[in-house]
mmCIF file of C-alpha atoms and ligand atoms in Angstrom:
data_model
loop_
_atom_site.group_PDB
_atom_site.id
_atom_site.type_symbol
_atom_site.label_atom_id
_atom_site.label_comp_id
_atom_site.label_asym_id
_atom_site.label_seq_id
_atom_site.Cartn_x
_atom_site.Cartn_y
_atom_site.Cartn_z
ATOM 1 C CA MET A 3 -3.721 -5.826 -6.888
ATOM 2 C CA PRO A 4 -3.688 -8.753 -4.485
ATOM 3 C CA ASP A 5 -6.448 -11.235 -5.005
ATOM 4 C CA SER A 6 -8.955 -11.875 -2.254
ATOM 5 C CA SER A 7 -12.314 -13.469 -1.801
ATOM 6 C CA ALA A 8 -13.994 -10.051 -1.473
ATOM 7 C CA ALA A 9 -12.524 -8.799 -4.754
ATOM 8 C CA ARG A 10 -13.225 -12.143 -6.440
ATOM 9 C CA ARG A 11 -16.819 -12.234 -5.193
ATOM 10 C CA THR A 12 -17.665 -8.718 -6.287
ATOM 11 C CA GLY A 13 -15.577 -8.983 -9.453
ATOM 12 C CA HIS A 14 -14.355 -5.418 -9.155
ATOM 13 C CA THR A 15 -10.763 -4.255 -9.021
ATOM 14 C CA GLY A 16 -11.198 -1.701 -6.227
ATOM 15 C CA ARG A 17 -9.563 0.912 -8.454
ATOM 16 C CA SER A 18 -11.172 3.766 -6.513
ATOM 17 C CA TYR A 19 -9.704 2.475 -3.263
ATOM 18 C CA TRP A 20 -6.170 2.447 -4.642
ATOM 19 C CA GLN A 21 -6.684 5.843 -6.268
ATOM 20 C CA VAL A 22 -7.684 7.221 -2.873
ATOM 21 C CA LEU A 23 -4.592 5.642 -1.348
ATOM 22 C CA VAL A 24 -2.270 7.251 -3.956
ATOM 23 C CA ARG A 25 -3.770 10.667 -3.187
ATOM 24 C CA ALA A 26 -3.619 10.072 0.566
ATOM 25 C CA VAL A 27 0.052 9.067 0.301
ATOM 26 C CA VAL A 28 0.931 12.245 -1.642
ATOM 27 C CA ALA A 29 -1.044 14.419 0.801
ATOM 28 C CA ALA A 30 0.592 12.705 3.795
ATOM 29 C CA ALA A 31 4.090 13.207 2.353
ATOM 30 C CA LEU A 32 3.350 16.938 1.913
ATOM 31 C CA VAL A 33 1.923 17.286 5.442
ATOM 32 C CA HIS A 34 4.967 15.515 6.963
ATOM 33 C CA THR A 35 7.373 17.695 4.951
ATOM 34 C CA ALA A 36 5.667 20.757 6.435
ATOM 35 C CA PHE A 37 5.844 19.222 9.923
ATOM 36 C CA ALA A 38 9.536 18.370 9.556
ATOM 37 C CA GLY A 39 10.262 22.038 8.750
ATOM 38 C CA LEU A 40 8.022 23.197 11.611
ATOM 39 C CA PHE A 41 9.653 20.930 14.232
ATOM 40 C CA PHE A 42 13.195 21.856 13.206
ATOM 41 C CA ALA A 43 12.138 25.531 13.455
ATOM 42 C CA LEU A 44 10.634 24.852 16.917
ATOM 43 C CA SER A 45 13.937 23.252 18.042
ATOM 44 C CA ALA A 46 12.332 19.809 18.359
ATOM 45 C CA PRO A 47 14.808 17.856 16.174
ATOM 46 C CA LEU A 48 13.572 14.410 17.344
ATOM 47 C CA MET A 49 10.119 15.090 15.884
ATOM 48 C CA GLY A 50 11.761 16.762 12.867
ATOM 49 C CA TRP A 51 13.605 13.528 12.035
ATOM 50 C CA VAL A 52 10.532 11.391 12.744
ATOM 51 C CA ASN A 53 8.730 13.395 10.067
ATOM 52 C CA VAL A 54 11.641 13.090 7.639
ATOM 53 C CA ALA A 55 11.423 9.307 8.114
ATOM 54 C CA SER A 56 7.659 9.482 7.436
ATOM 55 C CA VAL A 57 8.237 11.385 4.187
ATOM 56 C CA ALA A 58 10.713 8.680 3.129
ATOM 57 C CA LEU A 59 8.180 5.930 3.964
ATOM 58 C CA TYR A 60 5.433 7.658 1.983
ATOM 59 C CA GLY A 61 7.868 8.031 -0.930
ATOM 60 C CA ALA A 62 8.461 4.276 -0.783
ATOM 61 C CA ALA A 63 4.690 3.595 -0.534
ATOM 62 C CA TYR A 64 4.078 5.814 -3.579
ATOM 63 C CA THR A 65 6.694 3.882 -5.578
ATOM 64 C CA LEU A 66 5.103 0.563 -4.559
ATOM 65 C CA LEU A 67 1.646 1.805 -5.598
ATOM 66 C CA ARG A 68 2.998 2.863 -8.988
ATOM 67 C CA GLN A 69 4.468 -0.630 -9.350
ATOM 68 C CA ARG A 70 1.013 -2.066 -8.519
ATOM 69 C CA ARG A 71 2.417 -3.658 -5.346
ATOM 70 C CA ASN A 72 -0.627 -2.361 -3.547
ATOM 71 C CA ARG A 73 -0.696 -4.631 -0.549
ATOM 72 C CA ALA A 74 2.951 -3.882 0.316
ATOM 73 C CA ALA A 75 2.191 -0.156 0.005
ATOM 74 C CA LEU A 76 -0.830 -0.556 2.281
ATOM 75 C CA VAL A 77 1.249 -2.314 4.961
ATOM 76 C CA LEU A 78 3.798 0.518 4.807
ATOM 77 C CA VAL A 79 1.103 3.198 5.115
ATOM 78 C CA TRP A 80 -0.517 1.427 8.066
ATOM 79 C CA ALA A 81 2.838 0.963 9.808
ATOM 80 C CA GLU A 82 3.726 4.625 9.309
ATOM 81 C CA LEU A 83 0.360 5.894 10.545
ATOM 82 C CA LEU A 84 0.376 3.750 13.682
ATOM 83 C CA VAL A 85 4.050 4.235 14.583
ATOM 84 C CA HIS A 86 3.899 7.952 13.855
ATOM 85 C CA ALA A 87 0.751 8.412 15.922
ATOM 86 C CA LEU A 88 2.351 6.447 18.773
ATOM 87 C CA VAL A 89 5.688 8.288 18.703
ATOM 88 C CA ALA A 90 4.207 11.756 18.202
ATOM 89 C CA THR A 91 1.479 11.293 20.854
ATOM 90 C CA ARG A 92 3.987 9.897 23.355
ATOM 91 C CA ALA A 93 6.531 12.636 22.589
ATOM 92 C CA LEU A 94 4.205 15.654 22.391
ATOM 93 C CA GLY A 95 1.149 14.503 24.331
ATOM 94 C CA TRP A 96 -2.550 13.995 23.478
ATOM 95 C CA GLU A 97 -3.015 17.738 22.965
ATOM 96 C CA SER A 98 -0.802 17.651 19.853
ATOM 97 C CA GLY A 99 -3.673 15.913 18.012
ATOM 98 C CA PHE A 100 -1.570 13.326 16.136
ATOM 99 C CA HIS A 101 -4.009 10.623 17.230
ATOM 100 C CA TYR A 102 -6.686 12.016 14.877
ATOM 101 C CA TYR A 103 -4.963 10.363 11.912
ATOM 102 C CA VAL A 104 -5.648 6.934 13.451
ATOM 103 C CA LEU A 105 -9.390 7.676 13.126
ATOM 104 C CA LEU A 106 -8.910 8.111 9.370
ATOM 105 C CA MET A 107 -7.855 4.495 9.142
ATOM 106 C CA MET A 108 -11.268 3.184 10.205
ATOM 107 C CA PRO A 109 -13.084 4.126 6.942
ATOM 108 C CA MET A 110 -10.091 2.866 4.960
ATOM 109 C CA VAL A 111 -10.406 -0.529 6.691
ATOM 110 C CA PHE A 112 -14.091 -0.918 5.934
ATOM 111 C CA MET A 113 -13.894 0.441 2.380
ATOM 112 C CA SER A 114 -11.171 -2.041 1.489
ATOM 113 C CA PRO A 115 -12.109 -4.215 -1.495
ATOM 114 C CA VAL A 116 -9.497 -6.827 -0.589
ATOM 115 C CA ARG A 117 -10.613 -7.941 2.850
ATOM 116 C CA ARG A 118 -13.308 -10.287 4.085
ATOM 117 C CA ALA A 119 -15.954 -8.820 6.407
ATOM 118 C CA ARG A 120 -14.582 -10.813 9.371
ATOM 119 C CA SER A 121 -11.042 -9.522 8.873
ATOM 120 C CA LYS A 122 -12.423 -5.973 8.625
ATOM 121 C CA VAL A 123 -14.187 -6.349 11.966
ATOM 122 C CA LEU A 124 -11.030 -7.769 13.576
ATOM 123 C CA LEU A 125 -8.894 -4.969 12.184
ATOM 124 C CA GLY A 126 -11.487 -2.402 13.247
ATOM 125 C CA VAL A 127 -11.468 -3.770 16.809
ATOM 126 C CA ALA A 128 -7.638 -3.807 16.827
ATOM 127 C CA LEU A 129 -7.617 -0.212 15.635
ATOM 128 C CA ALA A 130 -10.081 0.832 18.340
ATOM 129 C CA ALA A 131 -7.927 -0.940 20.960
ATOM 130 C CA PHE A 132 -4.834 0.852 19.652
ATOM 131 C CA TYR A 133 -6.616 4.204 19.867
ATOM 132 C CA LEU A 134 -7.780 3.559 23.436
ATOM 133 C CA GLY A 135 -4.254 2.433 24.369
ATOM 134 C CA LEU A 136 -2.830 5.612 22.884
ATOM 135 C CA ASP A 137 -5.325 7.636 24.914
ATOM 136 C CA LEU A 138 -4.345 5.899 28.167
ATOM 137 C CA LEU A 139 -0.626 6.180 27.396
ATOM 138 C CA ALA A 140 -0.868 9.892 26.654
ATOM 139 C CA HIS A 141 -2.979 10.648 29.720
ATOM 140 C CA HIS A 142 -0.769 8.731 32.150
ATOM 141 C CA HIS A 143 2.650 9.935 30.976
ATOM 142 C CA ALA A 144 3.981 13.455 30.680
ATOM 143 C CA PRO A 145 5.106 14.484 27.153
ATOM 144 C CA LEU A 146 8.793 13.885 26.369
ATOM 145 C CA VAL A 147 9.103 17.082 24.309
ATOM 146 C CA VAL A 148 7.562 20.218 25.785
ATOM 147 C CA LEU A 149 6.382 22.775 23.234
ATOM 148 C CA THR A 150 5.214 26.271 24.106
ATOM 149 C CA PRO A 151 1.405 26.521 24.430
ATOM 150 C CA GLY A 152 1.284 28.578 21.188
ATOM 151 C CA ALA A 153 3.332 25.993 19.269
ATOM 152 C CA LEU A 154 1.195 23.143 20.638
ATOM 153 C CA ASP A 155 -1.984 24.965 19.567
ATOM 154 C CA ALA A 156 -0.507 25.478 16.080
ATOM 155 C CA VAL A 157 0.432 21.779 15.732
ATOM 156 C CA ARG A 158 -3.011 20.630 16.917
ATOM 157 C CA THR A 159 -4.781 23.081 14.597
ATOM 158 C CA VAL A 160 -2.799 21.773 11.606
ATOM 159 C CA ASN A 161 -3.648 18.181 12.581
ATOM 160 C CA ILE A 162 -7.373 18.905 12.989
ATOM 161 C CA VAL A 163 -7.568 20.780 9.678
ATOM 162 C CA ALA A 164 -5.563 18.095 7.848
ATOM 163 C CA THR A 165 -7.715 15.275 9.296
ATOM 164 C CA LEU A 166 -10.974 17.031 8.386
ATOM 165 C CA ALA A 167 -9.703 17.856 4.875
ATOM 166 C CA LEU A 168 -8.667 14.232 4.312
ATOM 167 C CA LEU A 169 -12.048 12.969 5.599
ATOM 168 C CA ALA A 170 -13.939 15.368 3.328
ATOM 169 C CA HIS A 171 -11.797 14.351 0.363
ATOM 170 C CA LEU A 172 -12.316 10.668 1.109
ATOM 171 C CA ALA A 173 -16.089 11.032 1.370
ATOM 172 C CA ASN A 174 -16.301 13.134 -1.781
ATOM 173 C CA PHE A 175 -14.105 10.784 -3.781
ATOM 174 C CA TYR A 176 -16.207 7.763 -2.813
ATOM 175 C CA LEU A 177 -19.452 9.574 -3.511
ATOM 176 C CA ARG A 178 -18.277 10.423 -7.024
ATOM 177 C CA ALA A 179 -17.076 6.848 -7.575
ATOM 178 C CA VAL A 180 -20.484 5.503 -6.485
ATOM 179 C CA MET A 181 -22.321 7.990 -8.723
ATOM 180 C CA ARG A 182 -20.149 7.047 -11.720
ATOM 181 C CA ALA A 183 -20.811 3.358 -11.059
ATOM 182 C CA GLU A 184 -24.573 4.001 -10.774
ATOM 183 C CA THR A 185 -24.630 5.902 -14.075
ATOM 184 C CA ARG A 186 -22.683 3.122 -15.772
ATOM 185 C CA LEU A 187 -24.996 0.459 -14.358
ATOM 186 C CA HIS A 188 -28.048 2.405 -15.451
ATOM 187 C CA ASP A 189 -26.619 2.771 -18.977
ATOM 188 C CA LEU A 190 -25.814 -0.936 -19.148
ATOM 189 C CA ALA A 191 -29.288 -1.875 -17.929
ATOM 190 C CA THR A 192 -31.115 0.380 -20.386
ATOM 191 C CA THR A 193 -29.000 0.281 -23.549
ATOM 192 C CA ASP A 194 -28.861 -2.315 -26.301
ATOM 193 C CA PRO A 195 -25.160 -3.230 -26.538
ATOM 194 C CA LEU A 196 -25.150 -3.868 -30.298
ATOM 195 C CA THR A 197 -26.865 -0.751 -31.606
ATOM 196 C CA GLY A 198 -26.474 1.635 -28.661
ATOM 197 C CA LEU A 199 -30.234 2.285 -28.821
ATOM 198 C CA ALA A 200 -32.501 2.225 -25.789
ATOM 199 C CA ASN A 201 -33.455 -1.358 -24.944
ATOM 200 C CA ARG A 202 -36.953 -2.714 -24.384
ATOM 201 C CA ARG A 203 -36.911 -1.885 -20.661
ATOM 202 C CA ARG A 204 -35.963 1.740 -21.275
ATOM 203 C CA ALA A 205 -38.559 2.087 -24.038
ATOM 204 C CA LEU A 206 -41.277 0.789 -21.725
ATOM 205 C CA ASP A 207 -40.175 3.185 -18.961
ATOM 206 C CA VAL A 208 -40.227 6.123 -21.379
ATOM 207 C CA ALA A 209 -43.579 5.066 -22.822
ATOM 208 C CA ASP A 210 -45.036 4.716 -19.303
ATOM 209 C CA LEU A 211 -43.937 8.252 -18.469
ATOM 210 C CA HIS A 212 -45.541 9.656 -21.619
ATOM 211 C CA LEU A 213 -48.640 7.584 -20.959
ATOM 212 C CA ALA A 214 -48.986 9.034 -17.450
ATOM 213 C CA ARG A 215 -48.632 12.547 -18.880
ATOM 214 C CA ARG A 216 -51.125 11.741 -21.639
ATOM 215 C CA ARG A 217 -53.648 10.695 -18.980
ATOM 216 C CA ARG A 218 -53.156 14.046 -17.265
ATOM 217 C CA ASP A 219 -53.163 16.438 -20.221
ATOM 218 C CA GLY A 220 -54.637 14.284 -23.021
ATOM 219 C CA ALA A 221 -51.677 14.846 -25.370
ATOM 220 C CA PRO A 222 -51.672 12.279 -28.196
ATOM 221 C CA MET A 223 -49.063 9.544 -28.294
ATOM 222 C CA SER A 224 -48.126 7.064 -31.010
ATOM 223 C CA LEU A 225 -46.007 3.968 -31.410
ATOM 224 C CA ILE A 226 -44.189 2.616 -34.450
ATOM 225 C CA LEU A 227 -43.119 -1.009 -34.542
ATOM 226 C CA GLY A 228 -40.656 -1.873 -37.336
ATOM 227 C CA ASP A 229 -39.290 -5.222 -38.486
ATOM 228 C CA VAL A 230 -36.418 -5.540 -40.966
ATOM 229 C CA ASP A 231 -37.570 -7.401 -44.084
ATOM 230 C CA HIS A 232 -36.107 -10.801 -44.962
ATOM 231 C CA PHE A 233 -33.386 -10.294 -42.405
ATOM 232 C CA LYS A 234 -32.861 -14.040 -42.035
ATOM 233 C CA SER A 235 -31.596 -14.172 -45.610
ATOM 234 C CA VAL A 236 -29.012 -11.425 -44.823
ATOM 235 C CA ASN A 237 -27.647 -13.635 -42.044
ATOM 236 C CA ASP A 238 -27.864 -16.777 -44.137
ATOM 237 C CA ARG A 239 -26.102 -15.276 -47.137
ATOM 238 C CA HIS A 240 -23.490 -13.021 -45.478
ATOM 239 C CA GLY A 241 -23.123 -14.310 -41.937
ATOM 240 C CA HIS A 242 -24.242 -13.140 -38.525
ATOM 241 C CA GLU A 243 -21.536 -10.472 -38.183
ATOM 242 C CA VAL A 244 -22.620 -8.741 -41.376
ATOM 243 C CA GLY A 245 -26.200 -9.079 -40.092
ATOM 244 C CA ASP A 246 -25.098 -7.209 -36.976
ATOM 245 C CA GLN A 247 -23.556 -4.421 -39.090
ATOM 246 C CA VAL A 248 -26.837 -4.121 -40.988
ATOM 247 C CA LEU A 249 -28.755 -3.821 -37.698
ATOM 248 C CA ILE A 250 -26.384 -1.047 -36.573
ATOM 249 C CA ALA A 251 -26.910 0.810 -39.878
ATOM 250 C CA VAL A 252 -30.696 0.414 -39.543
ATOM 251 C CA ALA A 253 -30.567 1.742 -35.965
ATOM 252 C CA GLN A 254 -28.550 4.798 -37.054
ATOM 253 C CA ALA A 255 -30.904 5.521 -39.947
ATOM 254 C CA MET A 256 -33.905 5.291 -37.622
ATOM 255 C CA GLN A 257 -32.385 7.694 -35.154
ATOM 256 C CA VAL A 258 -31.481 10.235 -37.815
ATOM 257 C CA ALA A 259 -35.021 10.083 -39.218
ATOM 258 C CA THR A 260 -36.745 10.684 -35.879
ATOM 259 C CA ARG A 261 -37.013 13.695 -33.609
ATOM 260 C CA GLU A 262 -35.163 14.402 -30.401
ATOM 261 C CA ALA A 263 -38.296 13.761 -28.349
ATOM 262 C CA ASP A 264 -38.891 10.324 -29.911
ATOM 263 C CA THR A 265 -37.318 7.221 -28.367
ATOM 264 C CA VAL A 266 -36.051 4.612 -30.777
ATOM 265 C CA CYS A 267 -35.464 1.257 -29.147
ATOM 266 C CA ARG A 268 -34.331 -2.184 -30.142
ATOM 267 C CA TRP A 269 -37.402 -4.190 -29.273
ATOM 268 C CA GLY A 270 -35.615 -7.465 -29.866
ATOM 269 C CA GLY A 271 -33.817 -9.244 -32.739
ATOM 270 C CA GLU A 272 -34.519 -7.281 -35.906
ATOM 271 C CA GLU A 273 -37.513 -5.467 -34.412
ATOM 272 C CA PHE A 274 -37.529 -1.805 -33.375
ATOM 273 C CA LEU A 275 -40.060 0.264 -31.445
ATOM 274 C CA ILE A 276 -40.347 4.046 -31.639
ATOM 275 C CA VAL A 277 -42.242 5.934 -28.933
ATOM 276 C CA LEU A 278 -43.625 9.232 -30.227
ATOM 277 C CA PRO A 279 -44.971 11.630 -27.583
ATOM 278 C CA ASP A 280 -47.337 14.454 -28.607
ATOM 279 C CA THR A 281 -47.939 12.742 -31.926
ATOM 280 C CA GLY A 282 -51.255 11.911 -33.584
ATOM 281 C CA PRO A 283 -51.870 9.247 -36.275
ATOM 282 C CA ALA A 284 -51.174 11.356 -39.364
ATOM 283 C CA GLU A 285 -47.925 12.762 -38.018
ATOM 284 C CA ALA A 286 -46.844 9.311 -36.791
ATOM 285 C CA LEU A 287 -47.342 7.903 -40.260
ATOM 286 C CA GLN A 288 -45.201 10.699 -41.671
ATOM 287 C CA VAL A 289 -42.431 9.826 -39.198
ATOM 288 C CA ALA A 290 -42.782 6.135 -40.080
ATOM 289 C CA GLU A 291 -42.440 6.964 -43.766
ATOM 290 C CA ARG A 292 -39.317 9.028 -43.070
ATOM 291 C CA VAL A 293 -37.876 6.084 -41.137
ATOM 292 C CA ARG A 294 -38.775 3.628 -43.899
ATOM 293 C CA ALA A 295 -37.072 5.785 -46.535
ATOM 294 C CA ALA A 296 -33.988 6.331 -44.348
ATOM 295 C CA VAL A 297 -33.579 2.576 -43.772
ATOM 296 C CA GLN A 298 -33.921 1.928 -47.489
ATOM 297 C CA ARG A 299 -31.167 4.471 -48.202
ATOM 298 C CA ALA A 300 -28.794 3.047 -45.558
ATOM 299 C CA GLN A 301 -26.030 0.922 -47.065
ATOM 300 C CA VAL A 302 -23.487 -1.381 -45.455
ATOM 301 C CA PRO A 303 -20.253 -1.950 -47.418
ATOM 302 C CA HIS A 304 -19.427 -5.662 -47.679
ATOM 303 C CA GLY A 305 -16.862 -7.435 -49.865
ATOM 304 C CA GLY A 306 -16.688 -4.711 -52.510
ATOM 305 C CA GLU A 307 -20.458 -4.343 -52.729
ATOM 306 C CA THR A 308 -23.020 -2.576 -50.585
ATOM 307 C CA LEU A 309 -25.851 -4.248 -48.770
ATOM 308 C CA GLY A 310 -29.209 -2.655 -48.188
ATOM 309 C CA VAL A 311 -32.377 -3.734 -46.451
ATOM 310 C CA THR A 312 -35.924 -2.493 -46.148
ATOM 311 C CA ILE A 313 -38.249 -2.327 -43.175
ATOM 312 C CA THR A 314 -41.961 -2.731 -42.625
ATOM 313 C CA LEU A 315 -43.539 -0.487 -40.005
ATOM 314 C CA GLY A 316 -46.841 -0.635 -38.154
ATOM 315 C CA VAL A 317 -48.207 2.505 -36.514
ATOM 316 C CA SER A 318 -50.708 2.853 -33.689
ATOM 317 C CA THR A 319 -51.934 5.885 -31.779
ATOM 318 C CA LEU A 320 -53.076 5.307 -28.222
ATOM 319 C CA HIS A 321 -56.717 5.874 -27.590
ATOM 320 C CA THR A 322 -58.318 6.872 -24.334
ATOM 321 C CA MET A 323 -57.453 4.540 -21.443
ATOM 322 C CA GLU A 324 -55.772 2.071 -23.782
ATOM 323 C CA SER A 325 -52.822 0.214 -22.243
ATOM 324 C CA LEU A 326 -49.374 0.245 -23.713
ATOM 325 C CA SER A 327 -49.435 -3.460 -24.506
ATOM 326 C CA GLN A 328 -52.754 -3.073 -26.359
ATOM 327 C CA ALA A 329 -51.303 -0.244 -28.454
ATOM 328 C CA ILE A 330 -48.139 -2.244 -29.133
ATOM 329 C CA ALA A 331 -50.268 -5.227 -30.179
ATOM 330 C CA ARG A 332 -52.146 -2.984 -32.648
ATOM 331 C CA ALA A 333 -48.847 -1.644 -34.071
ATOM 332 C CA ASP A 334 -47.672 -5.251 -34.363
ATOM 333 C CA GLY A 335 -50.881 -6.208 -36.167
ATOM 334 C CA ALA A 336 -50.464 -3.289 -38.576
ATOM 335 C CA MET A 337 -46.839 -4.269 -39.188
ATOM 336 C CA TYR A 338 -47.892 -7.837 -39.877
ATOM 337 C CA ARG A 339 -50.441 -6.579 -42.443
ATOM 338 C CA GLY A 340 -47.615 -4.627 -44.072
ATOM 339 C CA LYS A 341 -45.564 -7.830 -44.334
ATOM 340 C CA VAL A 342 -48.473 -9.646 -45.946
ATOM 341 C CA GLU A 343 -49.111 -6.757 -48.342
ATOM 342 C CA GLY A 344 -45.525 -6.956 -49.663
ATOM 343 C CA ARG A 345 -43.192 -5.382 -47.014
ATOM 344 C CA ASN A 346 -41.189 -2.108 -47.231
ATOM 345 C CA ARG A 347 -44.210 -0.037 -46.228
ATOM 346 C CA CYS A 348 -45.913 1.760 -43.355
ATOM 347 C CA VAL A 349 -49.337 0.694 -42.182
ATOM 348 C CA GLY A 350 -51.432 2.579 -39.654
ATOM 349 C CA ASP A 351 -53.874 1.103 -37.165
ATOM 350 C CA ALA A 352 -56.017 4.059 -36.249
ATOM 351 C CA PRO A 353 -57.842 3.794 -32.889
ATOM 352 C CA ASP A 354 -61.603 3.699 -32.820
ATOM 353 C CA ASP A 355 -61.892 7.086 -31.138
ATOM 354 C CA THR A 356 -59.741 8.834 -33.761
ATOM 355 C CA PRO A 357 -61.740 11.308 -35.860
ATOM 356 C CA ALA A 358 -62.942 9.592 -39.031
ATOM 357 C CA THR A 359 -60.841 11.705 -41.419
ATOM 358 C CA GLN A 360 -57.650 10.885 -39.579
ATOM 359 C CA ARG A 361 -58.586 7.207 -39.418
ATOM 360 C CA GLU A 362 -59.174 7.076 -43.138
ATOM 361 C CA LEU A 363 -55.913 8.891 -43.829
ATOM 362 C CA ALA A 364 -54.099 6.416 -41.628
ATOM 363 C CA LEU A 365 -55.715 3.335 -43.082
ATOM 364 C CA GLU A 366 -55.435 4.544 -46.651
ATOM 365 C CA TYR A 367 -51.728 5.155 -46.370
HETATM 366 N N1 GTP B 403 -27.163 -10.822 -37.067
HETATM 367 C C1 GTP B 403 -28.151 -10.844 -36.193
HETATM 368 N N2 GTP B 403 -29.290 -11.506 -36.495
HETATM 369 C C2 GTP B 403 -30.292 -11.499 -35.615
HETATM 370 C C3 GTP B 403 -30.205 -10.829 -34.396
HETATM 371 N N3 GTP B 403 -31.380 -10.994 -33.737
HETATM 372 C C4 GTP B 403 -32.174 -11.749 -34.535
HETATM 373 N N4 GTP B 403 -31.527 -12.062 -35.680
HETATM 374 C C5 GTP B 403 -31.998 -12.865 -36.788
HETATM 375 O O1 GTP B 403 -33.065 -12.205 -37.440
HETATM 376 C C6 GTP B 403 -33.757 -13.200 -38.215
HETATM 377 C C7 GTP B 403 -35.230 -12.903 -38.198
HETATM 378 O O2 GTP B 403 -35.806 -13.734 -39.132
HETATM 379 P P1 GTP B 403 -37.354 -13.951 -39.294
HETATM 380 O O3 GTP B 403 -38.063 -13.661 -38.008
HETATM 381 O O4 GTP B 403 -37.570 -15.316 -39.904
HETATM 382 O O5 GTP B 403 -37.830 -12.849 -40.266
HETATM 383 P P2 GTP B 403 -37.202 -12.224 -41.584
HETATM 384 O O6 GTP B 403 -36.229 -13.104 -42.265
HETATM 385 O O7 GTP B 403 -36.683 -10.860 -41.184
HETATM 386 O O8 GTP B 403 -38.458 -12.100 -42.511
HETATM 387 P P3 GTP B 403 -39.672 -11.123 -42.391
HETATM 388 O O9 GTP B 403 -39.709 -10.536 -41.023
HETATM 389 O O10 GTP B 403 -40.876 -11.981 -42.642
HETATM 390 O O11 GTP B 403 -39.494 -10.086 -43.438
HETATM 391 C C8 GTP B 403 -33.383 -14.557 -37.608
HETATM 392 O O12 GTP B 403 -32.571 -15.252 -38.542
HETATM 393 C C9 GTP B 403 -32.582 -14.208 -36.382
HETATM 394 O O13 GTP B 403 -31.549 -15.122 -36.150
HETATM 395 C C10 GTP B 403 -28.982 -10.161 -34.097
HETATM 396 O O14 GTP B 403 -28.793 -9.537 -33.043
HETATM 397 N N5 GTP B 403 -27.997 -10.183 -35.017
#
């Protein structure tokens, strides 16, 4: 693809644009083949040969696009569209509808990833001037080839249908390209690249949603904050890359040990947060214990041996009107107590408004 400031600035390759052009070139070659046959059948050999020439040009443009000589292909397509519109409108008159194809070029100009805004405006103005000139030419000169009214209607109908179909295809193709790009951007913005888990932003969004629901229907909600034990020594002894593999194994173990409705996220470094909707303190501690055991079982092969780590988890259940950050701070406090008490354990921080039995169960754990 030719380089340009627009492409350089945005950093994208404009793949969609060139994909649209390949399709448009194939469609145009088919339409012109049909027209060549039609004009020879209507005893208008001049227009028949003009269409044969167009098919040849589109064949050449297709070959150039396949060879990634995109700009050369674009010049050929533009030249064909303008010359064909000029010749066909002059030969058959405005009523033949060949000028509609010129209108298709306007979105192609402004969607181009390889032009500066100023050059787009200039080209757009030039295109508008060409269209107006074509209009004047056609309305001040009689057609050179006179078709029967029925044949002229048929040609115009084909041109209108083909133009509308190409416009619809263009719009649909760009919409899908934009939607794909949006999905990809959203995934990049909400996923931790190392582990593939939700990142901190996504976890907070999910937790906020559950929190809003909890305020409406009072459903319980818990958080588990986990920190891999002595992870610095894994890095120090085996290197950062092995440390990364261990984090990936921990993330997988955590996901397997949790439910579909729970969101496991990489909170940062070797810390993980799990958001548990519809979950009270006792159940949250059970989940935390499952996670702890799963992480302990997870093994990473390294240099003929296997590496394992443990994790310490703090659990908090949100109490009435408590904010997310307060609940996270309590889970963090519980996790810290677990570290002090010897690591590889789950510690609950039951809220003050939790029924006494549940609080004791949580604290005793
Ligand atoms: N390999 C790797 N290491 C990371 C990553 N993020 C953070 N770390 C390392 O994780 C280690 C965390 O160490 P500390 O906070 O001292 O805690 P710890 O060694 O896990 O000890 P305790 O938490 O007290 O059990 C640091 O050495 C960080 O460099 C990462 O993405 N990849």
